[in-house]
PDB file of C-alpha atoms in Angstrom:
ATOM      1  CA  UNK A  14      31.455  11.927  26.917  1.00 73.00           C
ATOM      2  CA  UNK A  15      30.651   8.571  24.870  1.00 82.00           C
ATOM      3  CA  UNK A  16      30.568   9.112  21.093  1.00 84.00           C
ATOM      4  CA  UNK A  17      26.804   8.652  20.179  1.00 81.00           C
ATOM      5  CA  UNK A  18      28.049   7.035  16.840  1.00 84.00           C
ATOM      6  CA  UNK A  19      30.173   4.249  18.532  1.00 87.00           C
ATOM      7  CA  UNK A  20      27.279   3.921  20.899  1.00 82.00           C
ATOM      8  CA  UNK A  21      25.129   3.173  17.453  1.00 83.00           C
ATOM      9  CA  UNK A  22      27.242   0.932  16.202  1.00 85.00           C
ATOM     10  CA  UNK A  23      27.763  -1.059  19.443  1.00 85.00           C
ATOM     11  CA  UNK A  24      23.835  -1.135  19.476  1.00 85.00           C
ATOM     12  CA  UNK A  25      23.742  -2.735  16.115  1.00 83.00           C
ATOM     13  CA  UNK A  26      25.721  -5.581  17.047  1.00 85.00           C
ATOM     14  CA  UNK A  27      23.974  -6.203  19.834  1.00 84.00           C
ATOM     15  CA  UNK A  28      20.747  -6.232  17.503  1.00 81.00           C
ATOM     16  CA  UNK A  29      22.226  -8.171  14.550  1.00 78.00           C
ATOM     17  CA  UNK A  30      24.529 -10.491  16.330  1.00 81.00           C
ATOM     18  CA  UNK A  31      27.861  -9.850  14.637  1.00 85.00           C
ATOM     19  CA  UNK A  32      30.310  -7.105  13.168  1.00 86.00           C
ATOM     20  CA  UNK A  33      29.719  -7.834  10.010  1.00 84.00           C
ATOM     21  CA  UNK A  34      25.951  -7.894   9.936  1.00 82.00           C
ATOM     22  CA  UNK A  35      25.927  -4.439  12.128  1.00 83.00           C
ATOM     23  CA  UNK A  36      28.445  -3.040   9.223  1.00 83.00           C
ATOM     24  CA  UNK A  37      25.874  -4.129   6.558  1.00 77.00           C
ATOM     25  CA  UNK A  38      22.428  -2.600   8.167  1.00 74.00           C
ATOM     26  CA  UNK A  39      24.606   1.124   8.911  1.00 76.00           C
ATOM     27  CA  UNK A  40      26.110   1.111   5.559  1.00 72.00           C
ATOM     28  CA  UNK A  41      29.701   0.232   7.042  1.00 80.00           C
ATOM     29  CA  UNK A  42      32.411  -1.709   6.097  1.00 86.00           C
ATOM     30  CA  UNK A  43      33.124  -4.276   8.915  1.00 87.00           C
ATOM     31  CA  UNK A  44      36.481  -3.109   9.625  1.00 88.00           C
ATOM     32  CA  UNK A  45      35.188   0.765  10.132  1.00 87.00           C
ATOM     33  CA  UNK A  46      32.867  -0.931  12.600  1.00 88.00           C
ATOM     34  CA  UNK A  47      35.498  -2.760  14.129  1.00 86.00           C
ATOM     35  CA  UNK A  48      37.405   0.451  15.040  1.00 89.00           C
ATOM     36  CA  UNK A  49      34.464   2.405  16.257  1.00 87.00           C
ATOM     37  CA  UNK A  50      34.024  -0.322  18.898  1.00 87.00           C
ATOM     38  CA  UNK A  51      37.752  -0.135  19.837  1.00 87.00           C
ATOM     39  CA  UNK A  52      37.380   3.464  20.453  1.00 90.00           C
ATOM     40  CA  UNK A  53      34.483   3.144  22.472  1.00 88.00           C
ATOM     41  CA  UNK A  54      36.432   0.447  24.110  1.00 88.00           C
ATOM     42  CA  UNK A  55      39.222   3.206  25.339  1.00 90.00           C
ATOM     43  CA  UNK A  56      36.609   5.728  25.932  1.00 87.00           C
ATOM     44  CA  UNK A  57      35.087   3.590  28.569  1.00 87.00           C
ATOM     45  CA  UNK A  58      38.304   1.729  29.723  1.00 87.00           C
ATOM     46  CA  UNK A  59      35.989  -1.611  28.929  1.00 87.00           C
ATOM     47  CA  UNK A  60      36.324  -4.746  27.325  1.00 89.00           C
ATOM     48  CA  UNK A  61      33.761  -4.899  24.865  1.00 86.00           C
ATOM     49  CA  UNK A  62      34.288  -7.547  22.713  1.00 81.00           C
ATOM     50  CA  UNK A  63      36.190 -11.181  22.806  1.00 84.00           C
ATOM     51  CA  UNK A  64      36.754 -14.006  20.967  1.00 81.00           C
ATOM     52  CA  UNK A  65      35.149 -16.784  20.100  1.00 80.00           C
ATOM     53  CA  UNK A  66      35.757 -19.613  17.377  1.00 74.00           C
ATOM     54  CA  UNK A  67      36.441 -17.865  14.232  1.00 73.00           C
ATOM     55  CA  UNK A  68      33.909 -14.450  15.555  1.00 73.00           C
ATOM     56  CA  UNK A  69      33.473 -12.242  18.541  1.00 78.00           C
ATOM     57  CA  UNK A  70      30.839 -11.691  20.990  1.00 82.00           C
ATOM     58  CA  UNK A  71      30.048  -8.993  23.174  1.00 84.00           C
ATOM     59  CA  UNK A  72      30.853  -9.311  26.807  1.00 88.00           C
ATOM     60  CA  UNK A  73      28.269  -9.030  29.545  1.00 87.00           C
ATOM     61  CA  UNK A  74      29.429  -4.828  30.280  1.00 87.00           C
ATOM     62  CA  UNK A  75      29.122  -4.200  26.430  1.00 84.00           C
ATOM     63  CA  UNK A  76      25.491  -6.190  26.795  1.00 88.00           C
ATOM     64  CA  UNK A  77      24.650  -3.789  29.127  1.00 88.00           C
ATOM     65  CA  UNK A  78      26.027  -0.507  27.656  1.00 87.00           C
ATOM     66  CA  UNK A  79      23.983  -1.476  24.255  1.00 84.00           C
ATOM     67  CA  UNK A  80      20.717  -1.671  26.425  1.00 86.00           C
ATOM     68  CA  UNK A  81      21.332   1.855  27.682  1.00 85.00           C
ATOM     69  CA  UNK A  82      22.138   2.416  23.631  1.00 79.00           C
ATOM     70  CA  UNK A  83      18.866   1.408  22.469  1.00 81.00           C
ATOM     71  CA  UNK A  84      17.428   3.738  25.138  1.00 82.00           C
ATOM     72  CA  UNK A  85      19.814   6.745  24.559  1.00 80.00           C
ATOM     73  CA  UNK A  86      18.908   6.486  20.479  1.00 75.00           C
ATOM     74  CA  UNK A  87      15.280   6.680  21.241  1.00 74.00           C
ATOM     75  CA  UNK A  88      15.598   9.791  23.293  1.00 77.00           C
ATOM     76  CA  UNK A  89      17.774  11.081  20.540  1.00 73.00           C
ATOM     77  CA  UNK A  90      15.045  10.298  17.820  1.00 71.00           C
ATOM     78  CA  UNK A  91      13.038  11.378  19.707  1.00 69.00           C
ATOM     79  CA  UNK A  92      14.248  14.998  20.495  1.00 71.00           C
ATOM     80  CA  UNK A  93      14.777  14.849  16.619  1.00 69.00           C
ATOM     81  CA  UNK A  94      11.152  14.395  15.832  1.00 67.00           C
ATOM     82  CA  UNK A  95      10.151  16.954  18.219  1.00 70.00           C
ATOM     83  CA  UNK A  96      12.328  19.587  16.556  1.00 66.00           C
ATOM     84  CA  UNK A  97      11.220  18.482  13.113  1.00 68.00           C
ATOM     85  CA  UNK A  98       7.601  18.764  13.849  1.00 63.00           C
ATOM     86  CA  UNK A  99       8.310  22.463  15.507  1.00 61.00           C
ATOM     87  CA  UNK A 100       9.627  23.602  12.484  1.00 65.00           C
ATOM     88  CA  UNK A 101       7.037  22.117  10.294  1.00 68.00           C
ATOM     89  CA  UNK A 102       9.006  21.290   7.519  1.00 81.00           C
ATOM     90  CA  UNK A 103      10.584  17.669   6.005  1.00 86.00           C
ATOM     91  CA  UNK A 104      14.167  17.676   6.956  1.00 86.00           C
ATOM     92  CA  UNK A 105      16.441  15.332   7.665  1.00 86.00           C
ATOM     93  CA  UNK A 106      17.291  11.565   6.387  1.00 90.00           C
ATOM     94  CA  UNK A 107      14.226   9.413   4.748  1.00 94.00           C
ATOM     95  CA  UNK A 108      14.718   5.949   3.918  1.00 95.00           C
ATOM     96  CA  UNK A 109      12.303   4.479   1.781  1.00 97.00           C
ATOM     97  CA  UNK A 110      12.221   0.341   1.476  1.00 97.00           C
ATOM     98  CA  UNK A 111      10.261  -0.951  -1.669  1.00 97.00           C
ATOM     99  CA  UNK A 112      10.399  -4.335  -3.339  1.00 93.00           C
ATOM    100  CA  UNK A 113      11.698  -4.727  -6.672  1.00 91.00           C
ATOM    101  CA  UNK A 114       8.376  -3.825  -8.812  1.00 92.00           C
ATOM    102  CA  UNK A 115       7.606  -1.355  -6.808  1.00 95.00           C
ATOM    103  CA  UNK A 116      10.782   0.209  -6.885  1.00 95.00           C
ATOM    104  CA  UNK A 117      10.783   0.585 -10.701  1.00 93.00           C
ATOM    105  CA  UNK A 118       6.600   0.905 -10.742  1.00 94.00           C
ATOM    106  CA  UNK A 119       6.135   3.522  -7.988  1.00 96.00           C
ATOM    107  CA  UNK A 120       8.951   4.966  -6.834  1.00 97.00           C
ATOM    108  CA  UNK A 121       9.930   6.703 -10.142  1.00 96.00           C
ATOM    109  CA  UNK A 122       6.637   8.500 -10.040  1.00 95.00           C
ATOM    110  CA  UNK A 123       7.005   9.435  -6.101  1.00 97.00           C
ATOM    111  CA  UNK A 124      10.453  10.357  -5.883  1.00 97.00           C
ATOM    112  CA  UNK A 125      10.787  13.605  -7.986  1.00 95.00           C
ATOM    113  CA  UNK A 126       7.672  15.372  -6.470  1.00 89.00           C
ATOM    114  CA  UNK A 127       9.215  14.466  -2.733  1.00 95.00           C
ATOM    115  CA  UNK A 128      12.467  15.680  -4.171  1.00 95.00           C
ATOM    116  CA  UNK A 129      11.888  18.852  -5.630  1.00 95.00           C
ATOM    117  CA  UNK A 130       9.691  19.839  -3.184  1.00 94.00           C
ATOM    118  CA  UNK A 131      11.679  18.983   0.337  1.00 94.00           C
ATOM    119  CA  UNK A 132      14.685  20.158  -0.971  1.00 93.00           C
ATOM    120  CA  UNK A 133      15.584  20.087   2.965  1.00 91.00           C
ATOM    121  CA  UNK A 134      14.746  16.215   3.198  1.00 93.00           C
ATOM    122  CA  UNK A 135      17.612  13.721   2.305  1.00 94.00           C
ATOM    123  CA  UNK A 136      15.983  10.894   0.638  1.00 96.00           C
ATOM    124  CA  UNK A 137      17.471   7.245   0.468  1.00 95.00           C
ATOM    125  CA  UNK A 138      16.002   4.396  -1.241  1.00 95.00           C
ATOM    126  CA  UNK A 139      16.739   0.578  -0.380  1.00 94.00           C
ATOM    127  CA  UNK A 140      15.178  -2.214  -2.185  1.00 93.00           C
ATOM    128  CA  UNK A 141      14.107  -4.943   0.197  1.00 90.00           C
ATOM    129  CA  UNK A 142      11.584  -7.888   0.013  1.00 88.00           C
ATOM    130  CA  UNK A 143       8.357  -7.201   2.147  1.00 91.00           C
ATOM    131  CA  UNK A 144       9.596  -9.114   5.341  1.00 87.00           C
ATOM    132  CA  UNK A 145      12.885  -8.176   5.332  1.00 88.00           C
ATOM    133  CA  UNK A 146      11.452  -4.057   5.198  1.00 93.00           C
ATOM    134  CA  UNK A 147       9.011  -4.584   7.891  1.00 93.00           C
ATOM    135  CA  UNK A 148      11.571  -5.970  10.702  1.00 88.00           C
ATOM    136  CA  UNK A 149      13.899  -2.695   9.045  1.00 88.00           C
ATOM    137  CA  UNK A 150      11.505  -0.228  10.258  1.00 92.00           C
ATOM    138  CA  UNK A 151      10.667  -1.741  13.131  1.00 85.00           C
ATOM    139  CA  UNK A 152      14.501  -1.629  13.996  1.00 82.00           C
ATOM    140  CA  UNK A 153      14.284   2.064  13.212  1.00 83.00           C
ATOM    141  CA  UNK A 154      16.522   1.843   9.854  1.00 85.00           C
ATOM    142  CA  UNK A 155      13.701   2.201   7.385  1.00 93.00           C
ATOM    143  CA  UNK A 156      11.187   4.939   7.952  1.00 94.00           C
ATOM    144  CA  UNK A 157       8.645   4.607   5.130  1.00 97.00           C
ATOM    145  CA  UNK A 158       8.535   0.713   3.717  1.00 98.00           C
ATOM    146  CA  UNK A 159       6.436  -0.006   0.470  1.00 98.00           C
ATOM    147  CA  UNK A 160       5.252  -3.497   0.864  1.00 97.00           C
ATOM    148  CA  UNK A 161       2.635  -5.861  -0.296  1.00 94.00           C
ATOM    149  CA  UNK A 162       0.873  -9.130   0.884  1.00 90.00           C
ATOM    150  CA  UNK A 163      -1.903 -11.406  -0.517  1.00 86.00           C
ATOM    151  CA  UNK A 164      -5.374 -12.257   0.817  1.00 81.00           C
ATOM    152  CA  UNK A 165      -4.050 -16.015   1.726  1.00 77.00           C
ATOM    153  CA  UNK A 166      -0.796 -14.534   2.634  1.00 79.00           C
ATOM    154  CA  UNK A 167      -1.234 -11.612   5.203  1.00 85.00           C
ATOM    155  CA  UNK A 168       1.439  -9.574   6.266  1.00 85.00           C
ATOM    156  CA  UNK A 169       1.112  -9.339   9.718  1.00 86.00           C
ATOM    157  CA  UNK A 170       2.220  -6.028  11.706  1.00 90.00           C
ATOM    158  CA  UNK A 171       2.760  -5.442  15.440  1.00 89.00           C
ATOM    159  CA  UNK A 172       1.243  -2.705  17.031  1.00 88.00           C
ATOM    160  CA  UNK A 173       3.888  -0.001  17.196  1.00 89.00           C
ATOM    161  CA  UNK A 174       4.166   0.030  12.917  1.00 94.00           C
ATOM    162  CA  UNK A 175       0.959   1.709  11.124  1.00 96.00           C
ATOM    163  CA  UNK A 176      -0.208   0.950   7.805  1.00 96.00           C
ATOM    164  CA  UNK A 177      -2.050   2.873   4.654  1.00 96.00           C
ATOM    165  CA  UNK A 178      -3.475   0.997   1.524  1.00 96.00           C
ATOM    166  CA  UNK A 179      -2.107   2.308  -1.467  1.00 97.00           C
ATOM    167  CA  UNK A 180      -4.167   0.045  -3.989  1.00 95.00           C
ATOM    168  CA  UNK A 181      -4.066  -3.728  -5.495  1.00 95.00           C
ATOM    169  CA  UNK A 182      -1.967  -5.186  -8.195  1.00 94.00           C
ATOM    170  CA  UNK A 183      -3.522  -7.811 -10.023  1.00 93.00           C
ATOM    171  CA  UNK A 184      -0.890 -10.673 -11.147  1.00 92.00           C
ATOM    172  CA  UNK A 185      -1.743 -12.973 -14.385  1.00 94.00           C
ATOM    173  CA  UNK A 186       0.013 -16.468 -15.160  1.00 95.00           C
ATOM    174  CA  UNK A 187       2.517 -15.912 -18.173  1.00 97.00           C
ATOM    175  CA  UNK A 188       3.892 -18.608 -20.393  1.00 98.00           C
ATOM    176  CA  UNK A 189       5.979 -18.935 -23.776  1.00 98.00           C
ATOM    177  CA  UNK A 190       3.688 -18.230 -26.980  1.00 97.00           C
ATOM    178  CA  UNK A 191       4.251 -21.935 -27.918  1.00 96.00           C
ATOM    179  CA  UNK A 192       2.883 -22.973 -25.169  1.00 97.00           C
ATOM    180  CA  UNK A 193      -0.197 -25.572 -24.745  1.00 96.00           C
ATOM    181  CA  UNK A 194      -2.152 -22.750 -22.673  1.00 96.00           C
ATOM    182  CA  UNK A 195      -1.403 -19.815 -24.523  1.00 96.00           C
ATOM    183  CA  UNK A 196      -4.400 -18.223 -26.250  1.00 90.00           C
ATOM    184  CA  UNK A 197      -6.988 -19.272 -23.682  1.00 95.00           C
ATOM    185  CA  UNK A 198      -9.229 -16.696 -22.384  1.00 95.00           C
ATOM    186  CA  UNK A 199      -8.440 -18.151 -18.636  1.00 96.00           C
ATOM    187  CA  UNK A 200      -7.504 -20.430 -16.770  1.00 95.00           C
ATOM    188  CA  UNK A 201      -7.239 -22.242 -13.002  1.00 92.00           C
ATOM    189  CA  UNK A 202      -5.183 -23.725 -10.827  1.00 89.00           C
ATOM    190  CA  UNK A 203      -6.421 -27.336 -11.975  1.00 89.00           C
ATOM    191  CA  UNK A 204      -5.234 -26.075 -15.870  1.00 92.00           C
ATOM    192  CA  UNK A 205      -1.871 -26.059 -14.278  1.00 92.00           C
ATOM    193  CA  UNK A 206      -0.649 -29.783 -12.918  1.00 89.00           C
ATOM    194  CA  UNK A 207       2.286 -30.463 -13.670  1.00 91.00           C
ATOM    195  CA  UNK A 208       4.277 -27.147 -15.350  1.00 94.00           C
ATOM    196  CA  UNK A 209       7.370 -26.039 -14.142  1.00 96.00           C
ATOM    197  CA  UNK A 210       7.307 -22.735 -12.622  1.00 96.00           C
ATOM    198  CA  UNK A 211       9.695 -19.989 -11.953  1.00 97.00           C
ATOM    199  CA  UNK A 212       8.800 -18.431  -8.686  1.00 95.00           C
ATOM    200  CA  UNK A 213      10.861 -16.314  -6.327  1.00 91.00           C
ATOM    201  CA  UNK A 214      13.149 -18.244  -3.883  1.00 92.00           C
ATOM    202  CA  UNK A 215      11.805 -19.758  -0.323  1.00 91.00           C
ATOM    203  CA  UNK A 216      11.250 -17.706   2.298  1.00 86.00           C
ATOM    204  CA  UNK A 217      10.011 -14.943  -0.012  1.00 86.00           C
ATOM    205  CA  UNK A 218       6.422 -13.717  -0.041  1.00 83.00           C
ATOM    206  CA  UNK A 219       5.510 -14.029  -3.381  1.00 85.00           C
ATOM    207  CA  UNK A 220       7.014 -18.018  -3.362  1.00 90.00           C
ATOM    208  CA  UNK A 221       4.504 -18.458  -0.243  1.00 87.00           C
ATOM    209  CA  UNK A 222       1.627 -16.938  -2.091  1.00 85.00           C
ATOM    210  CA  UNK A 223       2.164 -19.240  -4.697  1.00 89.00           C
ATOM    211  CA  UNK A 224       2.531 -22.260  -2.722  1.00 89.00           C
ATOM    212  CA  UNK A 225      -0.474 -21.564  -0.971  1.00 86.00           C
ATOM    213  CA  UNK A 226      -2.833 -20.971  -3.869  1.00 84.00           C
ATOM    214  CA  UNK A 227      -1.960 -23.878  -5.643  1.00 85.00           C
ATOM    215  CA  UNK A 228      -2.202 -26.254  -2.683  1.00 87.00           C
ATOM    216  CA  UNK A 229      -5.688 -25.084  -2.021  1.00 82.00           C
ATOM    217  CA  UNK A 230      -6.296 -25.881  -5.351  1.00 80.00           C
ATOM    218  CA  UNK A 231      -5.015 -29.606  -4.672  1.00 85.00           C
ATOM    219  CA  UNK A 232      -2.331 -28.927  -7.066  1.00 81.00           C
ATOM    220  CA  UNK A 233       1.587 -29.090  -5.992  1.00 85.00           C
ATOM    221  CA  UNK A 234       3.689 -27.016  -7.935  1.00 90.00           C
ATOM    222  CA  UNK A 235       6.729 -27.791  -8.687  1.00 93.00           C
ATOM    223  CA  UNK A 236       9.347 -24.542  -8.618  1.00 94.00           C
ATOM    224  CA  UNK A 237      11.974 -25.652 -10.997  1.00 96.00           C
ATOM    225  CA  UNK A 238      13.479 -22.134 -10.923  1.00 97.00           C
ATOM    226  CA  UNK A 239      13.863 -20.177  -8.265  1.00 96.00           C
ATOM    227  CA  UNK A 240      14.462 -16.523  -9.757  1.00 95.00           C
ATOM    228  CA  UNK A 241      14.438 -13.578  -7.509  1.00 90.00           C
ATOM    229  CA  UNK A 242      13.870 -10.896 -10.086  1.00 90.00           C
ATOM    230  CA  UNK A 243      10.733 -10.635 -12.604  1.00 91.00           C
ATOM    231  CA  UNK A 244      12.575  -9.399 -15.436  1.00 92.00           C
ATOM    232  CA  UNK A 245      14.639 -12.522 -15.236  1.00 95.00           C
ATOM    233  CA  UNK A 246      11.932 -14.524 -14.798  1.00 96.00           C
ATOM    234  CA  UNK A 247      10.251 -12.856 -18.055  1.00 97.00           C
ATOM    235  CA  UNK A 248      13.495 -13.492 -19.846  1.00 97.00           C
ATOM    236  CA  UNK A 249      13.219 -17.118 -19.338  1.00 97.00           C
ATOM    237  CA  UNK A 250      10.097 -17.236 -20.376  1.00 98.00           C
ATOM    238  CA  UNK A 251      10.391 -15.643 -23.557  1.00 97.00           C
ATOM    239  CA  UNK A 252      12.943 -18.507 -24.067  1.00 97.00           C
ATOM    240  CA  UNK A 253      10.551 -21.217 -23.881  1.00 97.00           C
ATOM    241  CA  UNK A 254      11.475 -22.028 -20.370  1.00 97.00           C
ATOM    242  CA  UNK A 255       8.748 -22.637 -17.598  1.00 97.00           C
ATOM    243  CA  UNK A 256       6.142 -20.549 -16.212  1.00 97.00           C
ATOM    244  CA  UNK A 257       5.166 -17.806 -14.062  1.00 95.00           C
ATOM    245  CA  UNK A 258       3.014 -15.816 -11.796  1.00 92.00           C
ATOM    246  CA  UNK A 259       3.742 -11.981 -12.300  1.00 92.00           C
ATOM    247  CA  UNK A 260       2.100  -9.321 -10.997  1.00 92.00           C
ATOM    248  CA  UNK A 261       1.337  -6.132 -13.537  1.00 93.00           C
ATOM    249  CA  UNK A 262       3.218  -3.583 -11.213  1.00 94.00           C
ATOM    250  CA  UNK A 263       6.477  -2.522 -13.148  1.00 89.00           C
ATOM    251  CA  UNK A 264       6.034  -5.580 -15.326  1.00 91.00           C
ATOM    252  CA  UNK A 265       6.679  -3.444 -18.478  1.00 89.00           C
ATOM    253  CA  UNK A 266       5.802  -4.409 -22.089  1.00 94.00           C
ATOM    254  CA  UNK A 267       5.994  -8.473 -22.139  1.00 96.00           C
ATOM    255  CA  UNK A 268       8.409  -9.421 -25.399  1.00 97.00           C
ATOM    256  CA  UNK A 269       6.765 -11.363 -28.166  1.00 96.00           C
ATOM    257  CA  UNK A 270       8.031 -14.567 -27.055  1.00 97.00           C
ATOM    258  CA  UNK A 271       5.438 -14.649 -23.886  1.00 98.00           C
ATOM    259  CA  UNK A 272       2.035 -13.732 -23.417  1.00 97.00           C
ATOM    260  CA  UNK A 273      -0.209 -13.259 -20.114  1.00 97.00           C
ATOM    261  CA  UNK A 274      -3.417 -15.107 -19.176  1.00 97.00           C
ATOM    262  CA  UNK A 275      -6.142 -14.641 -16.462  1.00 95.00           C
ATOM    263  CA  UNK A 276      -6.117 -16.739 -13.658  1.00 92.00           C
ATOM    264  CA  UNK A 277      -9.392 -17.262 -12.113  1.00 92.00           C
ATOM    265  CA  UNK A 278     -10.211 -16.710  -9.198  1.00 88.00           C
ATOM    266  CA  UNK A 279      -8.303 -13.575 -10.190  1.00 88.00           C
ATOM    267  CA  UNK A 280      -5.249 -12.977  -8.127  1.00 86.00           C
ATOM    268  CA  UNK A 281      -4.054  -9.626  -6.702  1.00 90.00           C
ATOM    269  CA  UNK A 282      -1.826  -8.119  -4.089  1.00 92.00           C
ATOM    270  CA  UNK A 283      -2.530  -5.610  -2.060  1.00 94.00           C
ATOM    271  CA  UNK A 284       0.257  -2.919  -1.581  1.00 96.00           C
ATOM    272  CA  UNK A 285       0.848  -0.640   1.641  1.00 97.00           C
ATOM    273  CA  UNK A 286       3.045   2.344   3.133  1.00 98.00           C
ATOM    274  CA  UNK A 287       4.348   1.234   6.137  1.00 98.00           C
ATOM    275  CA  UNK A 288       6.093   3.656   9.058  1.00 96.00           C
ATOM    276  CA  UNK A 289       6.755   3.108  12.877  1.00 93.00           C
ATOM    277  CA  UNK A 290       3.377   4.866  14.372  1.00 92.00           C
ATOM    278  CA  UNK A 291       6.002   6.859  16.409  1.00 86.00           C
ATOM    279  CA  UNK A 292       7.220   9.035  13.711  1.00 89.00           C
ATOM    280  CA  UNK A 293       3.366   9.265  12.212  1.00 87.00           C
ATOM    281  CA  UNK A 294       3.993  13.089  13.139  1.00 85.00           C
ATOM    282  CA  UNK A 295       7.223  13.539  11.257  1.00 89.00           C
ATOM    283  CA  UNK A 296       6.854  15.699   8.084  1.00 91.00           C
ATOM    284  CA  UNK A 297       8.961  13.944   6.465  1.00 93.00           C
ATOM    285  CA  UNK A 298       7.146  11.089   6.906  1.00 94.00           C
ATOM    286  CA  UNK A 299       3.972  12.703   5.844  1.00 93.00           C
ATOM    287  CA  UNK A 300       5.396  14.338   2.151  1.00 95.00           C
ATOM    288  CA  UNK A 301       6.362  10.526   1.869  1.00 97.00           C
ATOM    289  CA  UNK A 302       3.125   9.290   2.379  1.00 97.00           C
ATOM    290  CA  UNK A 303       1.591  11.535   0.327  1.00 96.00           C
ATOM    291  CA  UNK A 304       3.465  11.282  -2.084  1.00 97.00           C
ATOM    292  CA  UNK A 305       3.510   7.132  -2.821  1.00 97.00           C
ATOM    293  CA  UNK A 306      -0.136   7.746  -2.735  1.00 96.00           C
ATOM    294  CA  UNK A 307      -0.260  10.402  -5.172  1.00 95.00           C
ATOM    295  CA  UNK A 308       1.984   8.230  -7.359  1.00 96.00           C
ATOM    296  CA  UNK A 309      -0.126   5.475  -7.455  1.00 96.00           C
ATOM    297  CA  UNK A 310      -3.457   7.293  -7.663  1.00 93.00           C
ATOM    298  CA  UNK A 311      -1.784   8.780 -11.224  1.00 90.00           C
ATOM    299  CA  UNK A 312      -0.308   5.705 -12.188  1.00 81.00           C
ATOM    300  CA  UNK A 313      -4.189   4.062 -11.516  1.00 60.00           C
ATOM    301  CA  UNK A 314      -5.674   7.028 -13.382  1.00 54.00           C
ATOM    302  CA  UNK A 315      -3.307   6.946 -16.412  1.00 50.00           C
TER     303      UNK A 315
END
């Protein structure tokens, strides 16, 4: 019989495209992967992987076994979920994706009450920008993802992942004390020509958002830093150094050195729970729900 593990882990590189990236989504070292494969490889007297340049591929009978992989691990999931919901309770592995803020806003609020009362359910936590925790539980390696988008940039969903609003964030522009801006009651786009921003890198949601809104405010900015982290970001600023956009969700206390202003129009993002519509009748997906909302309905209240 073919060891359902190796059969995951040949699945994965199929899915990511190489050993290394497989060992990295399981939470694997490369070489572990490596020697799952080779086992697999004796179990079904098949070459599964050769060479090529500096990597390896998978051969056309490996391409083939991970298709009946992918199919195999959605019967097994499926069995799983069907056992799960006939016992009624949360049980089993939950991985929950966040993005930073919301990982140190939200989750600290959600996680004991999900805890304490599934002591059944093992719960993981990964922190993961909103793209990159989308296309993870669509792959089936996230289960719950807390994400957010804006109004100008929508996060766009395909129709096997389902969706719950958990509330809005409202973001202000933040600057250095000294700086020309600071004590103004609000300001816009146009107030902004020219400054020197700390943003999140390319490719990131926030960076898009902030592209976007300036350049439909004819204004260009220019992203002299490219931070990942807020708190870093803050840091700088309370150095003298730049600007920022920065939502109020796990912002914390600002230091002395920077203050916050209103941008107007007022910005905000709008945050979501995010799960494959699949599992919608898993238990543990439900606590999980229930509980981000909770946690943000208290933090909202507070």
């Amino acid at each position: 019989m073919i060891d359902l593990g190796r059969l995951r882990a040949l699945h994965a590189v199929a899915l990511y495209g190489s050993v290394g990236s497989a060992a990295d989504a399981l939470g694997y070292t490369p070489s572990a992967i490596s020697q799952q494969l080779a086992k697999l490889e004796r179990e079904t007297r098949t070459t599964l992987l050769e060479k090529r340049g500096r990597g390896v591929v998978l051969t056309d009978a490996a391409q083939e076994l991970a298709a009946t992989a992918s199919k195999v691990l959605e019967l097994v999931e499926s069995a799983e979920l069907k056992l799960e919901e006939q016992r009624g309770q949360a049980i089993g592995e939950l991985v929950i994706a966040a993005f930073p803020t919301a990982a140190r806003g939200l989750l600290p609020a959600a996680l004991p009450h999900l805890i304490d009362d599934n002591p059944a359910l093992d719960v993981r936590v990964v922190e993961m920008d909103p793209f990159d925790a989308v296309a993870a539980v669509q792959r089936g390696e996230v289960h719950v993802a807390v994400v957010h988008d804006w109004h100008n940039t929508p996060l766009t969903l395909t129709d096997d992942l389902s969706r719950a609003k958990l509330g809005t964030d409202p973001a202000d522009v933040l600057v250095p004390v000294d700086h020309r801006l600071a004590g103004k009651e609000s300001v816009r786009a146009t107030d902004l020509v020219g400054e020197r921003w700390i943003c999140q890198p390319p490719g990131t949601i926030c960076h898009d958002w902030l592209v976007r809104t300036m350049s439909k405010a004819g204004v260009e900015p220019i992203v002299a830093y490219s931070v990942a982290e807020y708190q870093t970001q803050i840091a700088m600023l309370n150095r003298g150094i730049g600007i920022g956009m920065i939502p109020r969700l796990g912002r914390g206390p600002l230091p002395g050195g920077v203050t916050a202003i209103p941008l107007q129009p007022a910005p905000s993002r709008r945050l979501y729970a995010v799960w494959r519509t699949a599992t919608a009748r898993r238990p543990a997906v439900a606590v999980a729900l229930a509980a981000l909302k909770t946690a943000w309905r208290d933090r909202d209240t507070a």
